[in-house]
XYZ file of C-alpha atoms in Angstrom:
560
model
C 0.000 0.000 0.000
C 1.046 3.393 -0.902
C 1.433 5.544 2.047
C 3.505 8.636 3.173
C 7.237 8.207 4.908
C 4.615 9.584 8.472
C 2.027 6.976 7.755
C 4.830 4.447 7.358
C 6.647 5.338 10.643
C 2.871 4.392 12.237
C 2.659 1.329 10.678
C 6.003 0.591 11.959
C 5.374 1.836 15.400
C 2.297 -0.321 15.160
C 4.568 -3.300 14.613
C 6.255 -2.763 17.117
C 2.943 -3.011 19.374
C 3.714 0.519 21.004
C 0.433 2.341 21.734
C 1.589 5.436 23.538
C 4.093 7.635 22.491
C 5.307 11.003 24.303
C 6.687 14.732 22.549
C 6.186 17.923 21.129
C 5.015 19.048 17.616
C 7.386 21.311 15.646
C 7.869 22.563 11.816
C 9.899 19.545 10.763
C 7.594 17.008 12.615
C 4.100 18.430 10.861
C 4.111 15.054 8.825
C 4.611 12.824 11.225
C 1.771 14.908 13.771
C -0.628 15.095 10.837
C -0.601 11.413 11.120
C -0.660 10.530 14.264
C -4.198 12.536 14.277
C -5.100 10.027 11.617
C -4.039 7.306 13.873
C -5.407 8.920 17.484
C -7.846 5.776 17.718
C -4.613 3.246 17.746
C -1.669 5.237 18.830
C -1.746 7.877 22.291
C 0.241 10.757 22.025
C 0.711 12.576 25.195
C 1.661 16.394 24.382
C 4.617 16.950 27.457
C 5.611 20.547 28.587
C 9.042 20.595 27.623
C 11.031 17.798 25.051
C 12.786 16.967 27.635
C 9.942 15.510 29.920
C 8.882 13.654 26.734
C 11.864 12.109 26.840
C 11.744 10.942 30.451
C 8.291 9.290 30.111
C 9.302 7.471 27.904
C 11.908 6.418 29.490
C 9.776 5.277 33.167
C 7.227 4.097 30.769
C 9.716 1.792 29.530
C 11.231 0.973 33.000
C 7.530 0.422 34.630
C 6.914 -1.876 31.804
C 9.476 -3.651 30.548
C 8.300 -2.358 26.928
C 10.237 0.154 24.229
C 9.880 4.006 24.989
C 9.290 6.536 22.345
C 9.235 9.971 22.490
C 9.376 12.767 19.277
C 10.625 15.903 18.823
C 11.199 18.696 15.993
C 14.559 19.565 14.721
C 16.649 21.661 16.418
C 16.337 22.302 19.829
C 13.629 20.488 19.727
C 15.908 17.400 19.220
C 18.541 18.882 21.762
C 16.310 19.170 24.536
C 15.899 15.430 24.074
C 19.664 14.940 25.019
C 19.513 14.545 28.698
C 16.571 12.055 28.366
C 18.577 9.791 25.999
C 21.909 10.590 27.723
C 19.899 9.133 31.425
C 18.737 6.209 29.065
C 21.460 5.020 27.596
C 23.691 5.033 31.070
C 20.833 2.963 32.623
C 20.658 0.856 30.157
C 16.466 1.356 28.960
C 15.129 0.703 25.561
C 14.097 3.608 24.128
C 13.537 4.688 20.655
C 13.660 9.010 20.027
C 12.254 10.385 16.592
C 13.540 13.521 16.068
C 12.129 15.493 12.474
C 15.052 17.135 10.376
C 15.109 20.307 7.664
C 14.871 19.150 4.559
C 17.585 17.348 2.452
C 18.725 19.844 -0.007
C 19.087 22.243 3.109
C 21.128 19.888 5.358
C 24.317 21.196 6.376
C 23.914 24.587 5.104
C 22.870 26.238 8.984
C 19.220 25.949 7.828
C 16.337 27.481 10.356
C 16.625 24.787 13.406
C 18.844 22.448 11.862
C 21.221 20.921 14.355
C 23.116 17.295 13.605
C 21.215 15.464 16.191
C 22.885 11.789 14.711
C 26.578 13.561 15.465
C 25.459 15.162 19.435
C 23.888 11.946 20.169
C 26.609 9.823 18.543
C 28.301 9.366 22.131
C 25.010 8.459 24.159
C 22.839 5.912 22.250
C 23.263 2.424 20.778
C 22.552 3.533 17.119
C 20.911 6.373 15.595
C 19.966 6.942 12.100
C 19.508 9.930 9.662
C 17.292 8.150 7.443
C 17.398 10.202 3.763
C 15.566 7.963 1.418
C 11.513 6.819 2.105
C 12.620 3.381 1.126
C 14.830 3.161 3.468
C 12.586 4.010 6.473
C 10.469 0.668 7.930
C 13.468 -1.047 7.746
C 15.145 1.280 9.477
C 12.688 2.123 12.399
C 12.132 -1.996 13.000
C 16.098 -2.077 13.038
C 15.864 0.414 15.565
C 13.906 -1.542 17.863
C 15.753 -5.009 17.661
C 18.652 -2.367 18.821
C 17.622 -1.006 21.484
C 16.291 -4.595 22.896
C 19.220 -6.816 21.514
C 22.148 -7.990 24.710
C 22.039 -4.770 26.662
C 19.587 -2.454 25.954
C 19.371 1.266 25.469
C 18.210 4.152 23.478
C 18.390 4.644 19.732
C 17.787 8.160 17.467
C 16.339 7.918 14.237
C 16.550 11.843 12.499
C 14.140 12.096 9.556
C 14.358 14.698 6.948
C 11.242 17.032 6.714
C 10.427 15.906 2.852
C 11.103 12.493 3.836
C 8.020 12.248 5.605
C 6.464 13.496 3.330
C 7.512 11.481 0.357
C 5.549 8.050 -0.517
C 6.471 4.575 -1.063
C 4.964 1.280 -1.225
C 4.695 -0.016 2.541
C 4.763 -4.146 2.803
C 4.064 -5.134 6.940
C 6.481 -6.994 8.781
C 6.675 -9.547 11.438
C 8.706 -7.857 14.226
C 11.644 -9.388 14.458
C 12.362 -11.721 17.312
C 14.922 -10.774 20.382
C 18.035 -12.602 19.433
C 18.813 -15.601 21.696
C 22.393 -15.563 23.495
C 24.611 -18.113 23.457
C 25.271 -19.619 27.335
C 29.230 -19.633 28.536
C 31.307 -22.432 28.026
C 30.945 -25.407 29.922
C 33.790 -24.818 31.333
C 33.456 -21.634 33.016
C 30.037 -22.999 34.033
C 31.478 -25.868 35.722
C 34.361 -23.522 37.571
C 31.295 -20.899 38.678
C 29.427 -24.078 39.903
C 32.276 -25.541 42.134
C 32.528 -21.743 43.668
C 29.409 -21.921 44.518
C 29.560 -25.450 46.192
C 32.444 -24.997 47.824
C 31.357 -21.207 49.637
C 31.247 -21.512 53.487
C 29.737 -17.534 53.648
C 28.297 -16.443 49.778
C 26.670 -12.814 49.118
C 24.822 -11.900 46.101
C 24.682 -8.573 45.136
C 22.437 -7.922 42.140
C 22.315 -5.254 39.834
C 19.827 -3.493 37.226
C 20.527 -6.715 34.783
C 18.271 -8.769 36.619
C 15.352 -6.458 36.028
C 15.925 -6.287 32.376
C 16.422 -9.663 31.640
C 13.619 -10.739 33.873
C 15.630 -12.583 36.073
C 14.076 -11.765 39.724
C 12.553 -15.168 39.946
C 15.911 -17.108 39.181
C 17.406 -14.625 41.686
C 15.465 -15.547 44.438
C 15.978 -19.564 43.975
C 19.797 -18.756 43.485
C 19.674 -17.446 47.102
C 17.305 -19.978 48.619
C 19.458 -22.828 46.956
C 22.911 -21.358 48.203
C 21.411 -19.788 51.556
C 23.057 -16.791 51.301
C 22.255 -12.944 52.086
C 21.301 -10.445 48.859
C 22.408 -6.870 48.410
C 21.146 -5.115 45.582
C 22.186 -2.402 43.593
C 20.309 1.355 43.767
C 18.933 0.127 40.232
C 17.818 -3.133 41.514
C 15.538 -2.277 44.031
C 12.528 -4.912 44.063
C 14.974 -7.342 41.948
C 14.746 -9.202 45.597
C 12.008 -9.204 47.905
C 13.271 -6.204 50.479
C 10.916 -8.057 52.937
C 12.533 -11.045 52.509
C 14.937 -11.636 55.978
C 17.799 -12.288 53.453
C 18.243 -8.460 51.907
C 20.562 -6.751 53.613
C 20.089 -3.661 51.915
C 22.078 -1.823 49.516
C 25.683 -1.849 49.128
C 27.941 0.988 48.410
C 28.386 4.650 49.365
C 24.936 4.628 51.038
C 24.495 1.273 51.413
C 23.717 -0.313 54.915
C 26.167 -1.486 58.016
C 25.051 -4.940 57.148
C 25.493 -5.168 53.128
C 29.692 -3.725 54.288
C 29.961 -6.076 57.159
C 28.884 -9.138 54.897
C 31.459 -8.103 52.197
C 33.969 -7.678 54.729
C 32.976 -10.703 55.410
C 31.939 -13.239 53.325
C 34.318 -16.147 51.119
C 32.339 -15.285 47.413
C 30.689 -12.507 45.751
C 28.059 -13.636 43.342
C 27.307 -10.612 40.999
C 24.374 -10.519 39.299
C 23.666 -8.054 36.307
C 25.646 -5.087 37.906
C 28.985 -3.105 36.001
C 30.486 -2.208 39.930
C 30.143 1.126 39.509
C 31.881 3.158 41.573
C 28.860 4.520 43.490
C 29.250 0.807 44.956
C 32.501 -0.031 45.032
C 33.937 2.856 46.304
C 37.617 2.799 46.929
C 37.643 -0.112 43.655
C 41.349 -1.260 45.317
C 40.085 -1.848 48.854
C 36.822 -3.646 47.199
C 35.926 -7.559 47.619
C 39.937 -8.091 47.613
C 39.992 -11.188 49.623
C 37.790 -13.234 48.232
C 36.610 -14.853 44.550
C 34.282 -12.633 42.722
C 31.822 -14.506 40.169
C 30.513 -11.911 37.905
C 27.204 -12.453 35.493
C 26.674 -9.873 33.028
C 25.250 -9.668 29.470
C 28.046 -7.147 28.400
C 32.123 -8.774 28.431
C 33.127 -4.590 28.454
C 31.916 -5.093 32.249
C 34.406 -8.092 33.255
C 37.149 -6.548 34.990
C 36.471 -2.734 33.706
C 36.349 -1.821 37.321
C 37.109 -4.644 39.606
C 38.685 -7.755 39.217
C 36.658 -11.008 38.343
C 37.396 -14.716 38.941
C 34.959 -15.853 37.134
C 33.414 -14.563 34.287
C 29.695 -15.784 32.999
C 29.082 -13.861 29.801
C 24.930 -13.892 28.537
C 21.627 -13.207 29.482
C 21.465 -13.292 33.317
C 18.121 -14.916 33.455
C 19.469 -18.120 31.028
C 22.636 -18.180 32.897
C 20.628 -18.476 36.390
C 18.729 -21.251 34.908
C 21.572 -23.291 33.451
C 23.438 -23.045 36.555
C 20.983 -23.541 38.861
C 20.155 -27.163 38.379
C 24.390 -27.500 38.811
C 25.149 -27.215 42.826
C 22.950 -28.785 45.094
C 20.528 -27.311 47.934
C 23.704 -25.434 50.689
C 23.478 -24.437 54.341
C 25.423 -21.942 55.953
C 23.245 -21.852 59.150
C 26.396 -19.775 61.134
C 26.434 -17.202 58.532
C 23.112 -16.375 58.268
C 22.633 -16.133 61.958
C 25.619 -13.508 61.319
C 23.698 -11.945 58.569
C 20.650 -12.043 61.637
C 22.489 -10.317 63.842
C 23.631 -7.364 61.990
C 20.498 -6.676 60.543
C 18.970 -6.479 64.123
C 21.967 -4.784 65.623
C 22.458 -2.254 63.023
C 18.685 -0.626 61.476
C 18.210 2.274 59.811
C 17.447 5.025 62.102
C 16.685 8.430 61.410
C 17.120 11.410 63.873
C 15.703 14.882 63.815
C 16.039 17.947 66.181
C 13.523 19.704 63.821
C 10.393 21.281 65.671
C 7.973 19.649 63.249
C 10.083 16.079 63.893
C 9.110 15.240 60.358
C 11.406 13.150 58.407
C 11.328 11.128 55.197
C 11.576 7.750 57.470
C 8.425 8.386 58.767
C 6.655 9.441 55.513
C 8.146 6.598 53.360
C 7.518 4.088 55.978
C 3.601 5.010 56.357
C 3.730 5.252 52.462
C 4.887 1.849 52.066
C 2.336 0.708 54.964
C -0.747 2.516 53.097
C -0.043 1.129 49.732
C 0.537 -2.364 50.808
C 4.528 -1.897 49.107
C 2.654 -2.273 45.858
C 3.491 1.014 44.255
C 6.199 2.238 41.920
C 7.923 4.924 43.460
C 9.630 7.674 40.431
C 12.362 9.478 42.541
C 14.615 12.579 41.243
C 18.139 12.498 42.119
C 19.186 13.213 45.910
C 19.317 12.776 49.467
C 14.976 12.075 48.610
C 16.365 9.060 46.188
C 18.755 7.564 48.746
C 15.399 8.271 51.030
C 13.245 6.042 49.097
C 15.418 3.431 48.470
C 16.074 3.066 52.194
C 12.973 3.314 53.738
C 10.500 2.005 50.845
C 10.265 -1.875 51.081
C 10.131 -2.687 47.795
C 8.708 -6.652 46.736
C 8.205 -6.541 42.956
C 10.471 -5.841 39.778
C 10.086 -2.407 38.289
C 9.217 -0.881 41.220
C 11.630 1.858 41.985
C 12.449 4.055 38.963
C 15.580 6.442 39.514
C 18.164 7.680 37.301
C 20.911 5.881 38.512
C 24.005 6.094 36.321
C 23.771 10.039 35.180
C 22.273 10.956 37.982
C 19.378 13.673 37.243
C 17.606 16.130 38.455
C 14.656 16.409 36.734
C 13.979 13.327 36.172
C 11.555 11.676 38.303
C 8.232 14.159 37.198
C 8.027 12.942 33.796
C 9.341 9.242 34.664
C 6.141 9.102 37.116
C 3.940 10.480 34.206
C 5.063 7.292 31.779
C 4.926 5.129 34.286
C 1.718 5.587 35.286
C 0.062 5.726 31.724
C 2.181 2.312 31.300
C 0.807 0.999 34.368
C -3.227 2.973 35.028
C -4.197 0.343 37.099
C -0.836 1.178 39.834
C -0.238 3.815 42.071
C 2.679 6.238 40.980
C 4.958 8.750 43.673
C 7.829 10.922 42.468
C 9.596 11.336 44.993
C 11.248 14.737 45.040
C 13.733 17.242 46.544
C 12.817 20.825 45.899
C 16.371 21.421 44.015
C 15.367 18.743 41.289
C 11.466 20.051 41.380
C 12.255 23.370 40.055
C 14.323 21.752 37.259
C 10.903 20.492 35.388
C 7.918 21.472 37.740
C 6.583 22.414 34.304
C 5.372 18.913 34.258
C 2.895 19.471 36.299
C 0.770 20.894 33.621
C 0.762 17.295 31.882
C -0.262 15.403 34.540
C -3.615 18.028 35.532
C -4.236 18.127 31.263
C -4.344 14.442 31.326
C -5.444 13.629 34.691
C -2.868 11.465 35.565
C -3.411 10.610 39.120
C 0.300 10.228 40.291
C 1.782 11.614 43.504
C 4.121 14.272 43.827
C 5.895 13.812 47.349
C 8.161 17.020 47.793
C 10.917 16.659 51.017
C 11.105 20.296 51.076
C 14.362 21.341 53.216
C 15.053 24.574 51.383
C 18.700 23.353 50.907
C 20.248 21.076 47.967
C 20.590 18.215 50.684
C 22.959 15.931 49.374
C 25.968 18.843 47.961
C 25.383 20.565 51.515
C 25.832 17.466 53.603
C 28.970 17.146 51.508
C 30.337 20.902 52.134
C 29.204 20.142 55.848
C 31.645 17.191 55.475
C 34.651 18.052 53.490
C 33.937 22.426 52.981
C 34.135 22.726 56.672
C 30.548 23.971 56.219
C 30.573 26.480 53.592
C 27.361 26.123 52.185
C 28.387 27.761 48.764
C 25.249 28.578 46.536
C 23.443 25.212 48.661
C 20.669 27.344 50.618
C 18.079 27.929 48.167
C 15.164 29.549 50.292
C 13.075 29.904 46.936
C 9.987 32.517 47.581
C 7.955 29.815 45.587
C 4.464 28.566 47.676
C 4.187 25.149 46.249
C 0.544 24.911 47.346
C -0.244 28.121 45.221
C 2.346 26.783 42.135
C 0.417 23.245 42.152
C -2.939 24.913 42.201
C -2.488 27.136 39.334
C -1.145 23.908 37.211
C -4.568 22.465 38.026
C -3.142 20.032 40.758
C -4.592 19.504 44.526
C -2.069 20.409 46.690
C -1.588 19.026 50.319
C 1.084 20.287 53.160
C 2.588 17.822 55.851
C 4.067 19.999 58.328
C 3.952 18.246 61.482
C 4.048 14.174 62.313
C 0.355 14.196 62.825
C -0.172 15.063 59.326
C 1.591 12.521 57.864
C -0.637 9.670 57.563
C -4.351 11.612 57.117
C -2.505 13.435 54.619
C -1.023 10.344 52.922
C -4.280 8.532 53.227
C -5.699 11.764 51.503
C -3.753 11.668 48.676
C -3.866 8.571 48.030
C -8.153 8.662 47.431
C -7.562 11.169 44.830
C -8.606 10.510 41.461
C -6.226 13.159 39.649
C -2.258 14.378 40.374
C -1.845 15.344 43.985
C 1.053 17.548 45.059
C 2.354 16.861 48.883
C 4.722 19.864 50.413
C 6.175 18.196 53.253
C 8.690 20.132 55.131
C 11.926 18.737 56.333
C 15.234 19.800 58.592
C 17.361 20.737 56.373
C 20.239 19.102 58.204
C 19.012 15.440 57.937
C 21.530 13.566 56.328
C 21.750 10.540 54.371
C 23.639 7.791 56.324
C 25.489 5.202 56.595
C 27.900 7.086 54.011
C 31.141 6.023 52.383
C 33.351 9.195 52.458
C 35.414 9.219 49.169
C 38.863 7.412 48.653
C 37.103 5.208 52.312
C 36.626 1.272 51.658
C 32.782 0.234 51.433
C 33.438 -1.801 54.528
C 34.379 1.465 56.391
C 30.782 3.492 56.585
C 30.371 6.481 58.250
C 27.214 6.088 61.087
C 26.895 9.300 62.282
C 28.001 12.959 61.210
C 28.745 15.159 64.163
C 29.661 18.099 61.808
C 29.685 20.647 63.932
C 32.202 19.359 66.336
């Protein structure tokens, strides 16, 4: 059938099963708008505030649902706003697929009106991307695109489309999608080696990363530490990769990690890693990390095996095949000793949080009623923070794709529009950004989606006045000069959420914090919470920098 190069980029997206897709119109994207009003009844476009947000929910709608993202944007800046979206993307390691629209051909390269070379600033940051500059070209293209960003490890890929090639026709034949590629399983050998490792372990740890989540691999995680009776750790991006009210997590390891999680690696005789790259958020001081024992490392990218730490063994494929082949190779272990170690520490060392505030507010208490009132069923969106190390504390998460956070670029900004695509991925679930008042003023504009679509999410503001997590490091290592920290915005929240078309609630005292929640939490449209903090609360345990990971800080008496 004869159809434009913006029909066939529908029938392709079609294909591809997507049926919501997030942006912002523009001169070089008229084509492709004029037919995705011709195809409103099969594909949902949802009109962001900025490029930028588009291309965050469609990033946490990919997270939330294991499915490809897609946002679309015109040329220009319109393509260069996307950069931060695909740049948080591709460093987490989501599948996401950006359109951005082009000038046309015969004024490429000449500084045309909003011409930028989106292929060349994105080069750096996605899998692939495409300038696609002939019409018959383009299906093929677009479903290469998506085996892309979903083949081994996934991430984000750019397809840049000439004005006039939208607009041109050609004959459109439909396509099967084309089928995730299968991964070969490591050697028998190395599968045999990893297998007598795992017999032979008096006092194992697993510590799991993001890789189980996007190979589906949660369920082979949990036998793996049932079989070998050993403690789990996970990563910041694997939070609900492991039951967190399970009595074997031990929280998260790293530079916030818990007293536990750095005890047990202090302690334990193997390290069984689990779709993580050690980053060095984790790892910390990388030549004082895991040095006295074996590390067996599964991971769906070789670049990972000893790029930062050391490996003895190293399983190369699909974490969730992997699991499976090796599971049925050791038999059922006890390590009855070590567990009642593992016991101990967890019950001798808990997350506690203090406050001398007069309101006695903090983020424990909210996130702990939170996860009470919504059964630990929700996905929590966070920004980045001393809120996002909040969250992942105090939030028991139970379930895969629960916790959404930009872990490896780490920003602000985020969270808003990852809550939006996560909860039009997931209408049925309750959605909470979690947010710090430094990353809320970065893309409040947000807002305005949520009230035009009535998206019911939650936005839960820890409002301390401060950027928490730079101050707590001048209070540690500036001798407390709070350079450019103290923010003291004039903004009323309640008043900024209103006019956006969002109910706004306050929690300004520890009696408000559950009618409040409860509250919120009826609502049938967005809900913005103000809830005032100390702005001295700090995020602990902490790993100073250059410290080991088994070396946490407890307690900061700054002031003395």
């Amino acid at each position: 059938m004869l159809l434009t190069g913006a029909q066939i980029i529908m029938e392709c997206l079609l294909e591809q099963k997507v049926d919501t897709v997030f942006g912002y119109p523009g001169g070089a994207v008229l084509n492709i708008y004029d037919a995705l009003y011709e195809y409103s009844d099969r594909i949902n476009h949802i009109l962001t505030a900025h490029e930028q947000g588009a291309a965050h929910a469609a990033d946490g709608y990919a997270r939330s649902s294991g499915k490809t993202g897609v946002c679309i944007a015109t040329s220009g800046p319109g393509a260069t706003n996307l950069v931060t979206g695909i740049a948080t993307a591709y460093m987490d390691s989501v599948p996401m697929v950006a359109i951005t629209g082009n000038v046309n051909r015969d004024l490429l390269g000449l500084d045309s009106f909003q011409e930028v070379d989106i292929t060349g600033i994105t080069m750096p940051i996605t899998k692939h991307n495409y300038i696609v500059k002939r019409v018959e070209d383009l299906a093929d293209t677009i479903r290469e695109a998506f085996f892309i960003a979903n083949e081994g490890r996934k991430g984000p890929v750019l397809i840049d489309i000439p004005k006039d090639v939208t607009g041109a026709k050609f004959e459109y034949i439909p396509k099967e999608t084309k089928a995730k590629d299968s991964r070969p399983l490591p050697p028998k050998e190395w599968m045999d080696r990893a297998a007598e490792l795992l017999k032979n372990s008096k006092r194992p740890l697993i510590y799991a990363g993001g890789g189980v989540l996007l190979s589906n691999a949660a369920p082979e995680l949990k036998k793996l530490a049932e079989q070998l009776d050993a403690p789990v750790s996970c990563s910041l991006m694997c939070q609900g990769g492991f039951d967190q009210t399970d009595e074997r997590y031990i929280g998260m390891m790293g530079m916030h990690g818990t007293k536990t999680a750095s005890l047990a690696i202090a302690g334990c005789d193997l390290l069984v890693a689990v779709g993580t790259r050690f980053s060095d958020r984790v790892t910390c001081n990388t030549s004082l990390f895991a040095t006295h024992c074996p590390i067996l490392q599964i991971d769906i990218d070789p670049a990972e095996f000893n790029k930062n730490v050391d490996v003895e063994i190293r399983l190369s494929g699909d974490a969730k095949a992997v699991l499976q082949a090796l599971l049925p190779m050791f038999p059922q272990m006890e390590h009855k000793t070590w567990m009642e170690s593992i016991g101990g520490w967890k019950a001798e060392f808990p997350l506690i949080q203090h406050t001398d505030s007069e309101n006695g507010v903090t983020p424990q208490m909210v996130l702990e009623k939170l996860s009470e009132l919504t059964q630990s069923e929700a996905i929590l969106t966070t920004e980045v923070g001393q809120h996002q190390m909040w969250a992942a504390q105090f939030y028991d998460f139970k379930h895969p794709r629960q916790f959404i956070t930009s872990g490896g670029l780490g920003t602000m900004g985020f969270g808003l529009g990852a809550s939006i695509g996560a909860q039009v991925a997931n209408p049925d679930k309750q959605v909470i950004n979690i947010a710090g008042d430094g990353s809320f003023h970065m893309n409040a504009n947000e807002l305005s989606t949520a009230a035009k679509y009535n998206i019911p999410i939650i936005e839960l503001l820890f409002n301390n006045e401060v950027l928490g997590m730079v101050r707590q490091w001048q209070k540690l290592f500036y001798d407390g000069r709070f350079s450019q920290t103290t923010l003291e915005k004039k903004t009323d929240y309640e008043k900024l959420a209103e006019a956006y078309g969002v109910t706004a609630m306050t929690i300004a005292a520890k009696d408000d914090i559950e009618p409040v929640l409860r509250a919120a939490l009826a609502e049938q449209g967005p809900v913005f919470i103000n809830c005032i903090i100390d702005r001295d609360l700090n995020v602990l345990p902490m790993v100073p920098a250059g410290a080991s990971v088994e070396e946490p800080m407890l307690e900061i008496d700054w002031k003395a």
